[in-house]
Tab-separated table of C-alpha atoms and ligand atoms in Angstrom:
chain	number	residue	atom	x	y	z
T	223	MET	CA	-30.579	-14.038	7.306
T	224	THR	CA	-31.082	-16.038	4.104
T	225	SER	CA	-28.601	-15.348	1.323
T	226	HIS	CA	-28.122	-16.038	-2.375
T	227	VAL	CA	-25.370	-18.037	-3.604
T	228	ILE	CA	-22.016	-16.054	-3.885
T	229	PRO	CA	-19.907	-17.384	-6.736
T	230	PHE	CA	-16.139	-17.634	-6.873
T	231	LEU	CA	-14.740	-16.828	-10.386
T	232	ALA	CA	-11.278	-17.167	-11.389
T	233	ALA	CA	-9.084	-17.148	-14.661
T	234	PRO	CA	-9.599	-20.457	-16.781
T	235	GLY	CA	-7.336	-23.117	-15.567
T	236	TYR	CA	-6.645	-21.372	-12.120
T	237	ALA	CA	-5.670	-24.541	-9.960
T	238	HIS	CA	-6.857	-23.018	-6.589
T	239	ILE	CA	-10.594	-22.490	-7.153
T	240	GLN	CA	-11.710	-25.233	-4.545
T	241	VAL	CA	-9.341	-24.133	-1.908
T	242	TRP	CA	-10.643	-20.638	-2.256
T	243	VAL	CA	-14.217	-21.799	-2.073
T	244	GLU	CA	-13.336	-23.636	1.208
T	245	ALA	CA	-11.644	-20.647	2.733
T	246	LEU	CA	-14.347	-18.258	1.827
T	247	GLN	CA	-17.027	-20.764	2.965
T	248	LYS	CA	-15.143	-21.171	6.375
T	249	ALA	CA	-15.025	-17.388	6.804
T	250	MET	CA	-18.792	-16.930	5.880
T	251	PRO	CA	-20.719	-19.865	7.259
T	252	ASP	CA	-23.980	-18.111	6.756
T	253	GLU	CA	-23.389	-17.630	3.087
T	254	ARG	CA	-23.194	-20.333	0.355
T	255	ILE	CA	-20.073	-19.975	-1.694
T	256	LEU	CA	-19.729	-22.013	-4.928
T	257	ALA	CA	-17.425	-22.080	-7.859
T	258	PHE	CA	-19.062	-20.521	-10.867
T	259	ASP	CA	-19.230	-23.870	-12.711
T	260	ALA	CA	-21.232	-25.366	-9.758
T	261	MET	CA	-23.892	-22.864	-9.793
T	262	SER	CA	-27.458	-23.463	-10.972
T	263	GLU	CA	-29.075	-21.283	-13.656
T	264	GLU	CA	-31.434	-19.929	-10.848
T	265	ALA	CA	-28.627	-19.061	-8.628
T	266	LYS	CA	-26.785	-17.325	-11.405
T	267	ALA	CA	-29.999	-15.296	-12.212
T	268	THR	CA	-30.212	-13.866	-8.598
T	269	CYS	CA	-26.733	-13.247	-7.300
T	270	LYS	CA	-25.658	-9.736	-6.595
T	271	VAL	CA	-22.039	-10.048	-5.399
T	272	ALA	CA	-19.226	-12.163	-6.686
T	273	ILE	CA	-15.834	-12.986	-5.462
T	274	VAL	CA	-13.183	-12.938	-8.134
T	275	ALA	CA	-9.538	-13.735	-8.989
T	276	ASN	CA	-9.022	-12.546	-12.545
T	277	PRO	CA	-12.480	-13.720	-13.680
T	278	ASN	CA	-13.441	-14.410	-17.150
T	279	PRO	CA	-15.721	-11.480	-18.090
T	280	ASP	CA	-17.932	-13.648	-20.230
T	281	GLN	CA	-18.898	-15.551	-17.158
T	282	LEU	CA	-19.581	-12.377	-15.192
T	283	LYS	CA	-21.965	-11.330	-18.012
T	284	GLN	CA	-23.981	-14.554	-17.129
T	285	LEU	CA	-24.964	-12.952	-13.829
T	286	PRO	CA	-27.705	-10.515	-14.697
T	287	GLN	CA	-28.269	-9.093	-11.308
T	288	LEU	CA	-24.601	-8.652	-10.387
T	289	GLN	CA	-23.837	-5.328	-8.790
T	290	TRP	CA	-20.228	-5.603	-7.384
T	291	VAL	CA	-17.389	-7.929	-7.512
T	292	HIS	CA	-14.807	-8.322	-4.618
T	293	SER	CA	-11.438	-9.168	-5.890
T	294	VAL	CA	-9.044	-11.245	-3.704
T	295	TRP	CA	-6.056	-9.592	-5.279
T	296	ALA	CA	-4.778	-6.001	-4.530
T	297	GLY	CA	-4.027	-5.065	-8.152
T	298	VAL	CA	-7.082	-4.781	-10.348
T	299	GLU	CA	-5.834	-3.411	-13.636
T	300	ARG	CA	-7.326	-6.286	-15.422
T	301	LEU	CA	-10.672	-6.052	-13.887
T	302	VAL	CA	-10.668	-2.213	-14.695
T	303	ALA	CA	-9.914	-2.966	-18.239
T	304	ASP	CA	-12.456	-5.774	-18.486
T	305	LEU	CA	-15.317	-4.064	-16.477
T	306	GLY	CA	-14.625	-0.297	-16.735
T	307	ASN	CA	-17.262	0.161	-19.260
T	308	THR	CA	-19.997	-1.669	-17.266
T	309	GLU	CA	-22.044	-0.589	-14.232
T	310	LEU	CA	-20.238	-3.081	-12.177
T	311	LYS	CA	-18.404	-1.787	-8.985
T	312	ILE	CA	-15.049	-3.298	-8.226
T	313	VAL	CA	-13.730	-3.737	-4.637
T	314	ARG	CA	-9.946	-4.748	-4.228
T	315	LEU	CA	-8.406	-6.504	-1.448
T	316	ILE	CA	-7.069	-4.319	1.319
T	317	ASP	CA	-5.470	-6.540	3.962
T	318	PRO	CA	-3.011	-5.670	6.565
T	319	GLN	CA	-1.461	-9.008	6.361
T	320	LEU	CA	-0.765	-8.370	2.615
T	321	ALA	CA	0.813	-5.069	3.565
T	322	SER	CA	3.088	-6.474	6.154
T	323	THR	CA	4.065	-9.246	3.734
T	324	MET	CA	5.084	-6.660	1.194
T	325	ALA	CA	6.848	-4.605	3.765
T	326	GLU	CA	8.959	-7.630	4.688
T	327	ALA	CA	9.774	-8.221	0.995
T	328	VAL	CA	10.658	-4.509	0.489
T	329	LEU	CA	12.820	-4.491	3.559
T	330	THR	CA	14.529	-7.803	2.600
T	331	TRP	CA	15.588	-6.595	-0.876
T	332	ALA	CA	16.452	-3.069	0.200
T	333	LEU	CA	18.829	-4.832	2.680
T	334	TYR	CA	20.062	-7.059	-0.144
T	335	LEU	CA	21.091	-3.844	-2.053
T	336	HIS	CA	22.090	-1.831	0.900
T	337	ARG	CA	24.509	-4.424	2.041
T	338	GLU	CA	25.850	-4.993	-1.494
T	339	ILE	CA	25.039	-8.689	-1.759
T	340	PRO	CA	25.201	-8.643	-5.698
T	341	ALA	CA	28.776	-7.203	-5.444
T	342	TYR	CA	29.882	-9.829	-2.913
T	343	ALA	CA	28.404	-12.601	-4.956
T	344	ARG	CA	30.481	-11.340	-7.992
T	345	GLN	CA	33.633	-11.282	-5.768
T	346	GLN	CA	32.858	-14.857	-4.653
T	347	ALA	CA	32.644	-15.985	-8.293
T	348	GLN	CA	36.178	-14.309	-8.658
T	349	GLU	CA	37.475	-15.884	-5.386
T	350	LEU	CA	38.063	-12.364	-4.256
T	351	TRP	CA	38.386	-11.676	-0.490
T	352	GLN	CA	37.617	-8.004	-0.249
T	353	PRO	CA	35.529	-6.182	2.277
T	354	ARG	CA	33.742	-3.165	0.790
T	355	THR	CA	33.474	0.328	2.502
T	356	TYR	CA	30.441	0.045	4.841
T	357	THR	CA	27.758	2.572	4.406
T	358	ARG	CA	25.187	3.104	7.325
T	359	ALA	CA	21.491	2.721	6.524
T	360	GLN	CA	20.974	6.284	7.695
T	361	GLN	CA	23.138	7.402	4.682
T	362	ARG	CA	20.787	5.658	2.082
T	363	THR	CA	17.653	7.013	0.777
T	364	VAL	CA	14.929	4.444	-0.232
T	365	SER	CA	12.015	6.042	-2.161
T	366	LEU	CA	8.750	4.518	-2.765
T	367	LEU	CA	6.677	5.174	-5.907
T	368	GLY	CA	3.222	4.739	-4.324
T	369	LEU	CA	2.348	5.348	-0.760
T	370	GLY	CA	-0.648	3.490	-0.550
T	371	ALA	CA	-1.722	0.411	1.561
T	372	LEU	CA	1.361	-1.452	0.566
T	373	GLY	CA	3.868	1.486	0.105
T	374	GLU	CA	3.160	3.057	3.445
T	375	ALA	CA	3.617	-0.126	5.279
T	376	ALA	CA	6.868	-0.716	3.443
T	377	ALA	CA	7.947	2.795	4.422
T	378	GLN	CA	7.391	2.157	8.082
T	379	SER	CA	9.568	-0.988	8.004
T	380	LEU	CA	12.320	0.841	6.074
T	381	LEU	CA	12.134	3.618	8.731
T	382	ARG	CA	12.512	1.177	11.539
T	383	ALA	CA	15.498	-0.241	9.875
T	384	GLY	CA	17.167	3.250	9.873
T	385	PHE	CA	16.818	4.235	6.128
T	386	LYS	CA	16.006	7.618	5.106
T	387	VAL	CA	12.624	7.302	3.348
T	388	CYS	CA	10.869	9.280	0.703
T	389	GLY	CA	7.395	8.484	-0.894
T	390	TRP	CA	5.647	9.828	-3.973
T	391	SER	CA	1.827	9.712	-4.421
T	392	ARG	CA	-0.643	11.401	-6.684
T	393	SER	CA	-2.437	13.430	-4.091
T	394	GLU	CA	-0.414	15.412	-1.377
T	395	LYS	CA	0.388	13.356	1.822
T	396	SER	CA	2.111	13.996	5.188
T	397	VAL	CA	3.497	11.081	6.975
T	398	PRO	CA	5.862	11.608	9.994
T	399	ASP	CA	9.565	10.933	9.216
T	400	ILE	CA	8.798	10.389	5.432
T	401	GLU	CA	9.712	13.008	3.112
T	402	CYS	CA	6.607	13.124	0.760
T	403	PHE	CA	6.313	14.217	-2.717
T	404	ASP	CA	3.450	14.230	-5.035
T	405	GLY	CA	2.538	14.699	-8.659
T	406	GLU	CA	4.671	14.715	-11.766
T	407	ASN	CA	6.448	18.051	-10.883
T	408	GLU	CA	7.817	16.756	-7.601
T	409	LEU	CA	9.084	13.389	-8.870
T	410	PRO	CA	12.403	14.721	-10.128
T	411	ALA	CA	13.449	16.302	-6.643
T	412	MET	CA	12.664	12.889	-5.088
T	413	LEU	CA	14.644	10.834	-7.710
T	414	ALA	CA	17.727	13.091	-7.377
T	415	LYS	CA	18.209	11.870	-3.737
T	416	THR	CA	17.254	8.314	-4.138
T	417	ASN	CA	19.663	5.391	-3.748
T	418	ILE	CA	17.023	2.570	-3.920
T	419	LEU	CA	13.809	3.231	-5.847
T	420	VAL	CA	10.875	0.794	-4.965
T	421	CYS	CA	7.878	0.733	-7.171
T	422	LEU	CA	4.522	0.028	-5.553
T	423	LEU	CA	2.264	1.862	-7.967
T	424	PRO	CA	-0.795	0.419	-9.407
T	425	LEU	CA	-0.845	-0.201	-13.139
T	426	THR	CA	-2.943	2.710	-14.622
T	427	PRO	CA	-2.819	4.638	-17.972
T	428	ASP	CA	-0.811	7.181	-16.039
T	429	THR	CA	1.773	4.771	-14.626
T	430	THR	CA	2.267	2.564	-17.793
T	431	GLY	CA	5.810	2.972	-18.878
T	432	LEU	CA	6.339	5.724	-16.162
T	433	ILE	CA	9.750	4.494	-15.107
T	434	ASN	CA	11.469	5.204	-18.485
T	435	ALA	CA	14.780	6.568	-19.511
T	436	ARG	CA	14.148	10.111	-18.517
T	437	VAL	CA	13.108	8.871	-15.064
T	438	LEU	CA	16.044	6.552	-14.663
T	439	ALA	CA	18.523	9.249	-15.706
T	440	GLN	CA	17.135	11.463	-12.905
T	441	LEU	CA	18.302	8.887	-10.380
T	442	PRO	CA	21.925	9.242	-9.205
T	443	GLN	CA	24.615	7.188	-10.932
T	444	GLY	CA	24.702	3.547	-9.242
T	445	ALA	CA	21.161	3.818	-7.726
T	446	SER	CA	19.108	0.612	-7.915
T	447	VAL	CA	15.419	-0.315	-8.473
T	448	ILE	CA	12.981	-2.790	-6.916
T	449	ASN	CA	9.578	-3.502	-8.828
T	450	PHE	CA	7.059	-5.230	-6.829
T	451	ALA	CA	4.184	-3.706	-8.617
T	452	ARG	CA	3.453	-4.454	-12.216
T	453	GLY	CA	5.752	-5.236	-14.991
T	454	ALA	CA	4.442	-2.506	-17.437
T	455	VAL	CA	5.178	0.357	-15.077
T	456	ILE	CA	8.834	-0.019	-16.201
T	457	ASN	CA	9.774	0.612	-19.746
T	458	ASP	CA	11.797	-2.543	-19.957
T	459	GLU	CA	14.064	-1.500	-22.924
T	460	ASP	CA	15.113	1.633	-21.214
T	461	LEU	CA	15.764	-0.337	-17.922
T	462	HIS	CA	17.861	-2.854	-19.903
T	463	ALA	CA	19.971	-0.002	-21.314
T	464	ALA	CA	20.426	1.818	-18.015
T	465	LEU	CA	21.673	-1.586	-16.635
T	466	ASP	CA	23.869	-2.176	-19.440
T	467	ASN	CA	25.613	1.219	-19.223
T	468	GLY	CA	25.978	0.984	-15.366
T	469	HIS	CA	23.690	3.946	-14.654
T	470	ILE	CA	21.539	1.561	-12.627
T	471	SER	CA	23.488	-0.879	-10.690
T	472	HIS	CA	20.912	-3.557	-9.896
T	473	ALA	CA	17.236	-4.249	-10.664
T	474	VAL	CA	15.130	-6.511	-8.400
T	475	LEU	CA	12.103	-7.499	-10.591
T	476	ASP	CA	9.263	-9.386	-9.175
T	477	VAL	CA	6.811	-8.553	-11.933
T	478	PHE	CA	6.902	-8.691	-15.760
T	479	GLU	CA	4.741	-7.727	-18.666
T	480	THR	CA	4.548	-11.475	-19.654
T	481	GLU	CA	4.382	-13.854	-16.615
T	482	PRO	CA	5.719	-16.451	-16.388
T	483	LEU	CA	8.778	-14.578	-17.647
T	484	PRO	CA	9.700	-16.413	-20.996
T	485	VAL	CA	13.084	-18.194	-20.959
T	486	SER	CA	14.057	-16.152	-23.890
T	487	GLU	CA	13.930	-12.993	-21.945
T	488	TRP	CA	17.154	-10.950	-21.201
T	489	HIS	CA	16.378	-10.612	-17.496
T	490	TRP	CA	17.053	-14.179	-16.544
T	491	GLN	CA	20.761	-14.014	-17.610
T	492	HIS	CA	21.564	-10.325	-16.805
T	493	PRO	CA	24.289	-10.028	-14.186
T	494	HIS	CA	22.639	-7.014	-12.637
T	495	VAL	CA	19.059	-8.429	-12.288
T	496	SER	CA	17.415	-10.575	-9.679
T	497	VAL	CA	14.419	-12.259	-11.208
T	498	LEU	CA	11.513	-13.236	-8.795
T	499	PRO	CA	8.349	-15.187	-9.822
T	500	HIS	CA	5.852	-12.617	-8.586
T	501	CYS	CA	6.316	-13.786	-5.059
T	502	ALA	CA	6.759	-10.372	-3.126
T	503	ALA	CA	3.432	-10.356	-1.448
T	504	PRO	CA	0.961	-13.447	-2.036
T	505	THR	CA	-2.599	-13.112	-0.917
T	506	ASP	CA	-2.993	-14.987	2.433
T	507	ARG	CA	-6.219	-16.918	1.727
T	508	VAL	CA	-7.215	-17.070	5.452
T	509	THR	CA	-6.933	-13.324	6.146
T	510	ALA	CA	-8.188	-12.305	2.740
T	511	SER	CA	-11.303	-14.586	3.121
T	512	LEU	CA	-11.975	-12.830	6.766
T	513	ILE	CA	-11.702	-9.462	5.079
T	514	VAL	CA	-14.133	-10.339	2.146
T	515	ALA	CA	-16.492	-11.914	4.700
T	516	GLU	CA	-16.587	-8.805	6.833
T	517	ASN	CA	-17.157	-6.634	3.772
T	518	ILE	CA	-20.052	-8.843	2.635
T	519	ARG	CA	-21.440	-9.066	6.028
T	520	ARG	CA	-21.698	-5.204	6.244
T	521	TYR	CA	-23.160	-5.184	2.742
T	522	ARG	CA	-25.912	-7.703	3.800
T	523	ASN	CA	-26.739	-5.790	6.858
T	524	SER	CA	-26.693	-2.145	5.543
T	525	GLY	CA	-26.351	-2.380	1.745
T	526	GLU	CA	-23.176	-0.368	2.100
T	527	LEU	CA	-20.358	-1.345	-0.213
T	528	PRO	CA	-16.666	-1.067	0.787
T	529	GLN	CA	-14.665	1.653	-0.966
T	530	THR	CA	-14.750	0.902	-4.589
T	531	VAL	CA	-12.161	1.208	-7.212
T	532	ASP	CA	-12.305	4.660	-9.194
T	533	ILE	CA	-12.621	3.454	-12.863
T	534	VAL	CA	-11.286	6.765	-14.289
T	535	ARG	CA	-8.167	6.875	-12.024
T	536	GLY	CA	-7.760	3.195	-12.637
T	537	TYR	CA	-7.224	2.329	-9.112
B	1348	LIG	P1	-3.084	1.657	-3.379
B	1348	LIG	O1	-3.296	1.565	-1.840
B	1348	LIG	O2	-4.115	1.996	-4.217
B	1348	LIG	O3	-1.832	2.714	-3.330
B	1348	LIG	C1	-1.449	3.238	-4.612
B	1348	LIG	C2	-0.476	4.394	-4.388
B	1348	LIG	O4	0.080	4.713	-5.706
B	1348	LIG	C3	-1.188	5.560	-3.802
B	1348	LIG	O5	-0.274	6.326	-2.895
B	1348	LIG	C4	-1.459	6.339	-5.051
B	1348	LIG	O6	-1.524	7.706	-4.738
B	1348	LIG	C5	-0.172	6.231	-5.859
B	1348	LIG	N1	-0.326	6.540	-7.370
B	1348	LIG	C6	-1.437	5.990	-8.256
B	1348	LIG	N2	-1.235	6.554	-9.338
B	1348	LIG	C7	-0.230	7.488	-9.256
B	1348	LIG	C8	0.126	8.297	-10.088
B	1348	LIG	N3	-0.132	8.581	-11.531
B	1348	LIG	N4	1.244	9.295	-9.707
B	1348	LIG	C9	1.752	9.099	-8.395
B	1348	LIG	N5	1.219	8.332	-7.485
B	1348	LIG	C10	0.357	7.478	-7.910
B	1348	LIG	O7	-2.241	0.278	-3.807
B	1348	LIG	P2	-1.642	-0.709	-2.892
B	1348	LIG	O8	-2.679	-1.656	-2.157
B	1348	LIG	O9	-0.678	-0.078	-2.257
B	1348	LIG	O10	-0.900	-1.719	-4.088
B	1348	LIG	C11	-0.090	-1.114	-5.043
B	1348	LIG	C12	0.075	-2.313	-6.186
B	1348	LIG	O11	1.066	-3.322	-5.572
B	1348	LIG	C13	-1.107	-2.949	-6.689
B	1348	LIG	O12	-1.785	-2.172	-7.627
B	1348	LIG	C14	-0.575	-4.202	-7.283
B	1348	LIG	O13	-0.319	-4.039	-8.650
B	1348	LIG	C15	0.854	-4.357	-6.579
B	1348	LIG	N6	0.991	-5.582	-5.844
B	1348	LIG	C16	1.953	-6.456	-6.113
B	1348	LIG	C17	2.111	-7.758	-5.420
B	1348	LIG	C18	3.361	-8.551	-5.598
B	1348	LIG	O14	3.319	-9.741	-5.041
B	1348	LIG	N7	4.354	-8.284	-6.521
B	1348	LIG	C19	1.162	-8.023	-4.412
B	1348	LIG	C20	0.172	-7.142	-4.181
B	1348	LIG	C21	-0.084	-6.046	-4.897
B	1348	LIG	P3	-2.598	8.367	-3.876
B	1348	LIG	O15	-2.254	7.926	-2.461
B	1348	LIG	O16	-2.499	9.875	-3.992
B	1348	LIG	O17	-3.939	7.827	-4.332
């Protein structure tokens, strides 16, 4: 079947455009994948689908027949903000490899907190030889804010490691062995029993600033927080205060409102913060390209789009 060019559009200055074009081309030998800048005017005039990584919306406007964009990232808050008032449909990346990479990151850092590595690092700095009282994983509750593609995979790996696991979502859910909570009303009950709170929520109008002083205060004294979602889900000042006063014992932060995190930011030097450079779950170019390829193949054959982002919900 003959196909139009499929452009790959990324943020200005993005360093990996060519490697993405090559990976996508390899996954879709029957299609012609081109970086936006390499497209002819004729190709721009006819293309219906584009593959995107934080694209410049002005470039998307130069594709008059465009119907949908397939993101190679899982989080689409920027696309929703840029394209929410257009007719364009947004498809985000749902990749089992991404979910398992995220599950591995959640387990790694949950174990880091569970086995009190921050406290042992402080003891080492004081040349202090002092075993701490051991707590079994079964005595710790790890709670996930967000039980979607990534949250549920993380929950399963935490269960396998022996933790008690809770999960919170917008809609009601039932998952074996996971204590499920939904909606604002049920959040306090989950927070009250949480030792390690893991954020895997999408950034939407409802989740912006959701982890604020009130929510943090509902966690037990000494609980810790892992944010692998988006920086703006946490009210940064409220978290800073809760870390300073010891209510929150440690925060593992992979995502920030401004990235890269400016050197002037307090998180870098805070003794109870682990700063990570947005590395919890990078997209795997090979597996992601195969998923995009399969979605485009189905669209070419049947006209059917994969599940699209709900613009009103924001995810
Ligand atoms: P997803 O499948 O869309 O799942 C989102 C989950 O959050 C769902 O369970 C959803 O509830 C819940 N949720 C959304 N709004 C809510 C609200 N207002 N109240 C309660 N629950 C709410 O998303 P995903 O694929 O798991 O990805 C989650 C996020 O991870 C992405 O949006 C992205 O920002 C982030 N991420 C980070 C990295 C990294 O390296 N740090 C990598 C990839 C992704 P329902 O189930 O009821 O819909």
